[in-house]
Coordinates of C-alpha atoms in Angstrom, one line a residue:
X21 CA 15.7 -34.4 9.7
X22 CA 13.9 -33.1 6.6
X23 CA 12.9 -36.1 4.4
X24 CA 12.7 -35.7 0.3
X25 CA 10.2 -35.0 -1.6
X26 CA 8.8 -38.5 -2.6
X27 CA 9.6 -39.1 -6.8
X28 CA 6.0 -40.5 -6.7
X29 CA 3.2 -38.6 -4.8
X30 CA 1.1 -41.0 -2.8
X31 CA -2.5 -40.9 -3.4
X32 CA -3.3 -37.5 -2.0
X33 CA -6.4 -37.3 0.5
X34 CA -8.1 -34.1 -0.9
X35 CA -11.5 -33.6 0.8
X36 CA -14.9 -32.8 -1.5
X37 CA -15.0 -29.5 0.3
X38 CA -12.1 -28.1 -0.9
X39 CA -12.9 -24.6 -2.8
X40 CA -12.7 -24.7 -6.5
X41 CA -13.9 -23.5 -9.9
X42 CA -17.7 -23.4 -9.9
X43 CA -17.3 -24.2 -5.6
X44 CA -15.5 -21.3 -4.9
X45 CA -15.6 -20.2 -0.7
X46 CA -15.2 -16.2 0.6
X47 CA -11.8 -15.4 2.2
X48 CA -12.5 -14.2 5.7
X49 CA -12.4 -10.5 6.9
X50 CA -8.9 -9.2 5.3
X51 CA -6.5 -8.6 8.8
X52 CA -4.0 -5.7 7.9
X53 CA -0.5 -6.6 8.3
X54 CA 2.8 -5.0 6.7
X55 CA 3.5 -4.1 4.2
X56 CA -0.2 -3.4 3.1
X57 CA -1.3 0.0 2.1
X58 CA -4.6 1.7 3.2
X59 CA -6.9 4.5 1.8
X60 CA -7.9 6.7 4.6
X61 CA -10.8 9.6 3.7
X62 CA -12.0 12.1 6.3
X63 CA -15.6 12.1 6.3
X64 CA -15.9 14.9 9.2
X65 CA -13.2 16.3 10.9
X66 CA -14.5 19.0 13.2
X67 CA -11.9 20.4 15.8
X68 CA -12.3 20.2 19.1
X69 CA -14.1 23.1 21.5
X70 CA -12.5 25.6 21.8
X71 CA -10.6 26.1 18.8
X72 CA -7.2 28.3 18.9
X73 CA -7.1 30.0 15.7
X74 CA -4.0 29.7 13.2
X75 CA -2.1 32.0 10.7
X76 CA -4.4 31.8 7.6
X77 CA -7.6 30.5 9.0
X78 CA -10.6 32.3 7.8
X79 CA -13.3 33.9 10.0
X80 CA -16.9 35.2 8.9
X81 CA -17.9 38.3 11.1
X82 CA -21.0 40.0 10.9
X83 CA -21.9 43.5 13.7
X84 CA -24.8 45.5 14.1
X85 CA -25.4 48.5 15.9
X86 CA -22.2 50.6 14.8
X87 CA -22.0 53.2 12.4
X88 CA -22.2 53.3 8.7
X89 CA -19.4 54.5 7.9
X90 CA -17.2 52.1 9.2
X91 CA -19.2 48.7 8.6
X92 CA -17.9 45.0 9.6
X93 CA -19.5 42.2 7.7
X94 CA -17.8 39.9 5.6
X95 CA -15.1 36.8 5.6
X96 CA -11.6 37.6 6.9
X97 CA -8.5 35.9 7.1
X98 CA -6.2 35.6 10.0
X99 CA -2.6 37.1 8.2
X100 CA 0.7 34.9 8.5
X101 CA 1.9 37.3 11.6
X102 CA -1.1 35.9 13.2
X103 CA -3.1 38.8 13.6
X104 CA -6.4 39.8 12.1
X105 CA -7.4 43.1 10.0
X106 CA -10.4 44.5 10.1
X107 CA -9.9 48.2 9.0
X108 CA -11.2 51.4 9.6
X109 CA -10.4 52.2 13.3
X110 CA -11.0 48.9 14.6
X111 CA -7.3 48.1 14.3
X112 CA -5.9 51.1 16.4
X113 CA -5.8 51.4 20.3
X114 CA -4.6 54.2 21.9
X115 CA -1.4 55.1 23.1
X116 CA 0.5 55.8 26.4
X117 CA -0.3 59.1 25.3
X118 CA -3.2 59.3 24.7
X119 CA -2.7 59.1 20.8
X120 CA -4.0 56.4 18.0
X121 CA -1.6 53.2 17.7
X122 CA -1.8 50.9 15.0
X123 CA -2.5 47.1 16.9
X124 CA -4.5 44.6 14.8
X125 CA -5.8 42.1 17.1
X126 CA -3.8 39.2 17.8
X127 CA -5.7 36.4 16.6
X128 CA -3.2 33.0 16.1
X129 CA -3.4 30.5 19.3
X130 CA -6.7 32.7 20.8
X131 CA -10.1 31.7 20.7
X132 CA -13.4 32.7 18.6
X133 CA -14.9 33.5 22.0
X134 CA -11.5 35.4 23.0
X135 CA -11.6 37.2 19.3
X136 CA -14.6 38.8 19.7
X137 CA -14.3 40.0 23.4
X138 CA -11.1 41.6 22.5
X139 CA -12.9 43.0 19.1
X140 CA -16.3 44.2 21.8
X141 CA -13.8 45.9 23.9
X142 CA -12.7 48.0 20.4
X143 CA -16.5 48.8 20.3
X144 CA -17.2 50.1 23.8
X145 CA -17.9 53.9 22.5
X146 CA -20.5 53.1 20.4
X147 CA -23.7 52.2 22.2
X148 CA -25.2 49.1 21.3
X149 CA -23.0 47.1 19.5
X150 CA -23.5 43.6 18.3
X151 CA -20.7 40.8 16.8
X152 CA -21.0 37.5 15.7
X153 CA -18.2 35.5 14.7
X154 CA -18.3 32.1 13.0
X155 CA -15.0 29.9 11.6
X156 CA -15.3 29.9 7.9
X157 CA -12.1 27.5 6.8
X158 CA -8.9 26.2 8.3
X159 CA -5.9 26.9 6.4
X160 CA -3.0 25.0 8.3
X161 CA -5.1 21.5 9.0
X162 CA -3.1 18.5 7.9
X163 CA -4.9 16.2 5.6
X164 CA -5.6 13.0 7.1
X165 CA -6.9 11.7 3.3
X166 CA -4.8 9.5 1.1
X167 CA -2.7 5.9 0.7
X168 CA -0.9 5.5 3.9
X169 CA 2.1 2.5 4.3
X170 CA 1.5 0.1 7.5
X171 CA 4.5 -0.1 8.5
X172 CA 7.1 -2.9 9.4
X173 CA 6.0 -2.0 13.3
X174 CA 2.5 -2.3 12.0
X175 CA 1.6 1.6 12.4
X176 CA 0.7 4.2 9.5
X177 CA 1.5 7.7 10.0
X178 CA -1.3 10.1 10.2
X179 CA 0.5 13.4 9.5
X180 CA 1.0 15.7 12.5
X181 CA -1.6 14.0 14.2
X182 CA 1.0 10.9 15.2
X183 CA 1.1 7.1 14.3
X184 CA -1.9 4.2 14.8
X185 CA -1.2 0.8 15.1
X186 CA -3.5 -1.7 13.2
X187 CA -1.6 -4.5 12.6
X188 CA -3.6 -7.7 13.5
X189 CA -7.1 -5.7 12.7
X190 CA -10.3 -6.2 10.1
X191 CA -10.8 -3.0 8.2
X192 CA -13.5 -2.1 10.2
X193 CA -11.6 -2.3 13.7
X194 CA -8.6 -0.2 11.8
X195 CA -11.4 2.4 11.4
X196 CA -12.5 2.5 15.0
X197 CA -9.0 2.4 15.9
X198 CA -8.1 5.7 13.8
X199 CA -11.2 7.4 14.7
X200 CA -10.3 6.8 18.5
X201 CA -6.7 8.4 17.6
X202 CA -7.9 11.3 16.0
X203 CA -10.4 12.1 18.8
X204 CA -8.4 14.2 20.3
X205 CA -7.9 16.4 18.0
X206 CA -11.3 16.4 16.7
X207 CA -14.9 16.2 17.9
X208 CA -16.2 13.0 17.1
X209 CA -14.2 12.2 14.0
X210 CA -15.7 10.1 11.4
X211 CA -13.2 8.5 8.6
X212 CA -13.5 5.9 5.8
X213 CA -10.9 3.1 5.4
X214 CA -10.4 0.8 3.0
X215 CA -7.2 -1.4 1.5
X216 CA -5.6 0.3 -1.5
X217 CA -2.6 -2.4 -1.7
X218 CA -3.1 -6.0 -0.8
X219 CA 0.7 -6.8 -0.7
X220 CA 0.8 -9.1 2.3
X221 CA -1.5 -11.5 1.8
X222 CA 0.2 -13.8 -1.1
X223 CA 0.8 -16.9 -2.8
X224 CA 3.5 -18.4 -4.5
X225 CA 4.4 -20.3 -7.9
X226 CA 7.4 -22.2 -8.0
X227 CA 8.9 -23.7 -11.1
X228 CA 11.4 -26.6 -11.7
X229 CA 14.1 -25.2 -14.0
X230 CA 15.5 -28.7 -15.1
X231 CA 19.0 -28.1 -13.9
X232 CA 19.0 -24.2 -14.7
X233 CA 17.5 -23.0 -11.3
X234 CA 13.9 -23.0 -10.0
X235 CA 12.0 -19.8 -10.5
X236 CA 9.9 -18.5 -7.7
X237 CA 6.7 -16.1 -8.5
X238 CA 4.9 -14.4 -5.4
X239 CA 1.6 -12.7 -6.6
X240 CA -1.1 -10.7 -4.3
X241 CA -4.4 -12.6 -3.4
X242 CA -7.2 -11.4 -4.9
X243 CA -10.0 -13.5 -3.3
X244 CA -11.1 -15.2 -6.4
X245 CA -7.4 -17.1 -8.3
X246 CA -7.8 -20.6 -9.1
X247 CA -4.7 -22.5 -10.2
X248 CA -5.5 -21.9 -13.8
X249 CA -5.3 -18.5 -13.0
X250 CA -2.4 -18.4 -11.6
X251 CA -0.5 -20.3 -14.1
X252 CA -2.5 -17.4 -16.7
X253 CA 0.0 -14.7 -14.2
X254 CA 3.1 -16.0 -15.3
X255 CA 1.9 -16.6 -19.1
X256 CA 1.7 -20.5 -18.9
X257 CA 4.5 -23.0 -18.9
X258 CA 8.2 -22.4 -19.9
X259 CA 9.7 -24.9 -22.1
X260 CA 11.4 -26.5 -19.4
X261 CA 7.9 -27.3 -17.3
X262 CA 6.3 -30.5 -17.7
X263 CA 2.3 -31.1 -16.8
X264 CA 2.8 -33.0 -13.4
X265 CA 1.9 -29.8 -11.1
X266 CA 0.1 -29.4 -7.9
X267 CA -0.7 -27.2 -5.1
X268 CA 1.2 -27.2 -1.6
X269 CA -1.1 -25.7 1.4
X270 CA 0.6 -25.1 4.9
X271 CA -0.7 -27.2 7.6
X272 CA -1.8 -30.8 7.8
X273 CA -4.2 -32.6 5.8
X274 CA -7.0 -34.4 7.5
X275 CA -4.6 -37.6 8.2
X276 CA -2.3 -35.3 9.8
X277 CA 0.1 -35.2 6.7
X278 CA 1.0 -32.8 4.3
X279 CA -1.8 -30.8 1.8
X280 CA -0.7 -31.8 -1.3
X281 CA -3.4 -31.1 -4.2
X282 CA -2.5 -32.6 -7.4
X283 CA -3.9 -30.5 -10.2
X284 CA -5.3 -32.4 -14.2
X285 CA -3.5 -30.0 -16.2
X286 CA -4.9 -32.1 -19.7
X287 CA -8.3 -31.7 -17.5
X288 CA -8.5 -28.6 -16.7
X289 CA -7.2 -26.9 -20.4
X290 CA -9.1 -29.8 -22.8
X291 CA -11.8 -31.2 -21.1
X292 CA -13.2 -28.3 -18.9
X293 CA -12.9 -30.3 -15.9
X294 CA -13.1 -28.5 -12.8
X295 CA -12.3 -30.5 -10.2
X296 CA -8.9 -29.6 -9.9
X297 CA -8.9 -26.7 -10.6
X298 CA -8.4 -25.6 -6.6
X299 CA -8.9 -22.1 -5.4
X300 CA -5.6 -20.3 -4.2
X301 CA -5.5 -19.2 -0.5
X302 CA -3.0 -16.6 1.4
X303 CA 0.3 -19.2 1.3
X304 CA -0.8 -21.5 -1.1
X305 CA 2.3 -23.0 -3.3
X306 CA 1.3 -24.0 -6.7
X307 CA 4.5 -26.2 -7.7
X308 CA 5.2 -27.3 -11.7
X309 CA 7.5 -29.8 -11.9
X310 CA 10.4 -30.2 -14.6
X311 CA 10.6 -31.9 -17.9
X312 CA 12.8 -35.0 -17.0
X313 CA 14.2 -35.0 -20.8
X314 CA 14.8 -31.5 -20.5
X315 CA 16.8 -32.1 -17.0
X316 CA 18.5 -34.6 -18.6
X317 CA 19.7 -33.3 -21.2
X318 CA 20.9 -30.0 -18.9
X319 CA 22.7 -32.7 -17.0
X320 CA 24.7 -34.5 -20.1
X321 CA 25.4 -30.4 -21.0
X322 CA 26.9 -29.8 -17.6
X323 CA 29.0 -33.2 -18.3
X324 CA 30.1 -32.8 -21.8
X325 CA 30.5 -28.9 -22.4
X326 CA 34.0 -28.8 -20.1
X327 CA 34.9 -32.0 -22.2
X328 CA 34.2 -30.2 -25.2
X329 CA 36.1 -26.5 -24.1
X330 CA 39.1 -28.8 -23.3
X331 CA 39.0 -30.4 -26.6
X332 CA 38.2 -26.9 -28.3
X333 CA 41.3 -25.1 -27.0
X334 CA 43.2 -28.2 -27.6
X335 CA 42.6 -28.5 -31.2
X336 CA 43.3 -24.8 -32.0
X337 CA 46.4 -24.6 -30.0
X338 CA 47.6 -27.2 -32.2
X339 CA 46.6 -25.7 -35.5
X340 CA 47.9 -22.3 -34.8
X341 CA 51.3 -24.1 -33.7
X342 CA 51.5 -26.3 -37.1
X343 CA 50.4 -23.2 -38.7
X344 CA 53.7 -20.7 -37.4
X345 CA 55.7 -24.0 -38.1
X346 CA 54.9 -23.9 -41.5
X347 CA 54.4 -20.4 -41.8
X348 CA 56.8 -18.8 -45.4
X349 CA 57.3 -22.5 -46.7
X350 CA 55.6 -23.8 -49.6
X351 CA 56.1 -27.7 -50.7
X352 CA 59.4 -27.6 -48.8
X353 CA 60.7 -24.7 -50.8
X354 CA 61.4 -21.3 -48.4
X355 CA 59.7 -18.1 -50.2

């Protein structure tokens, strides 16, 4: 059975070591979890041996050894049919009959090494012919680069190149873990990863509304917030707060009970005192109690307002019913 919140805190048992302003401790290695956003860059994204050429990739070829009036040399571009122009009469073969057909060379899902056998063969008559090929740019290759959502089945979506799961990971493993992915598509891939949304590592501000409804605040860790800070998020305390506030950490304290942190508001805002003023970790709940005179007087409202309606529509019921009763009439005489 859950038991109620005590009216008067007990003497809380708050070690020394507890982070705090001018004390403040690092967070541990940030773990990825949903719904946090990352900021993936490709560093080098080389594609795998062989590559199969695609519709608008471009290719620098350079020969040697053919004639001068029909020279090669130059960057071309594979055309969105897929096959590759190079003029002159490299792009004919000859017919069934013997006659000059027009056949570019077929160039989408074919190799580089493939290419240029095909584009020797075209150069058989001439007598020592040589052709290098080289890939200058790919066209069609989906970007790996950008913000990318981890998902509520703690994947992020990496284009056409699938889904990688990094939920439970350090930034660094979530690198190693994309880089593995991505390896077979590319030769030894390198990427950079980095958190561009911390959205799931949080804590909490809960305010007493004296009889008009707590207000809940959940706001991002930032690895530095101090409950002063936090208080600074919301713009300070409502009318309806009073300065009896502390902060609620999951888990047990070191007597087995619950964390309860009282915080010196009057100490912390006029005297400078720091002690505290207790650093905010992931689940931390920074609780400002009501203003008792505030919740009482919301209490006699919730009483005496009905009272007062009744009384209200009572009253003017019975003046606009004397009023039509003595409505055209005048000291007893009829107008």
């Amino acid at each position: 059975m859950h038991k109620p919140f005590p009216k008067q805190l007990p003497p809380p048992s708050v070690p020394p070591t507890i982070p705090r302003e001018l004390s403040k401790a690092t967070i541990p290695d940030y773990v990825i979890e949903p719904p946090d956003v990352l900021a993936v860059s490709a560093i080098s994204l080389v594609p795998k041996h062989p590559y199969h050429l695609r519709p608008m990739d471009t290719l620098i070829i350079q020969a040697s050894g053919i004639p001068e009036e029909a020279p090669i040399g130059g960057e071309y571009r594979v055309g969105l049919d897929g096959k590759l122009v190079i003029g002159f009469d490299y792009d004919n073969v000859l017919g069934p009959n013997g006659d000059k057909v027009y056949q570019p060379i077929q160039a989408a899902g074919r190799s580089i090494e493939e290419v240029r056998e095909e584009l020797l063969a075209r150069m058989a008559d001439f007598r020592e012919p040589n052709l290098w090929i080289t890939l200058s740019s790919i066209a069609s290759q989906q970007e790996v680069q950008g913000e990318h959502l981890v998902a509520a089945d703690g994947r992020i979506t990496l284009g056409s190149y699938g889904r990688v799961c990094v939920v439970g990971m350090t930034i660094d493993d979530a690198k190693q873990a994309i880089e593995a992915h991505l390896s077979s598509s590319f030769e030894d891939p390198k990427v950079s990863v980095d958190v561009f949304g911390f959205n799931s590592k949080v804590y909490y501000i809960i305010t007493q509304g004296a009889g008009l409804g707590d207000q809940v605040f959940r706001l991002p860790v930032k690895g530095n917030e101090t409950a002063l800070d936090a208080l600074s998020e919301i713009q300070g305390l409502s009318s309806t707060s009073s300065i009896r506030m502390w902060v609620a950490r999951p888990g047990g304290n070191e007597q087995g009970g619950d964390q309860i942190m009282p915080i010196d508001w009057l100490g912390i805002t006029q005297r400078g005192d720091v002690a505290t003023n207790y650093q905010l970790m992931p689940g931390d709940r920074l609780y400002v109690a009501e203003d008792k005179l505030v919740a009482i007087d919301t209490a006699l409202g919730k009483i005496i307002s009905p009272v007062e309606r009744i009384f209200g529509v009572t009253l003017l019921g019975t003046q606009t019913g004397n009023a039509f009763a003595t409505y055209g009439t005048r000291n007893g005489s009829n107008f």
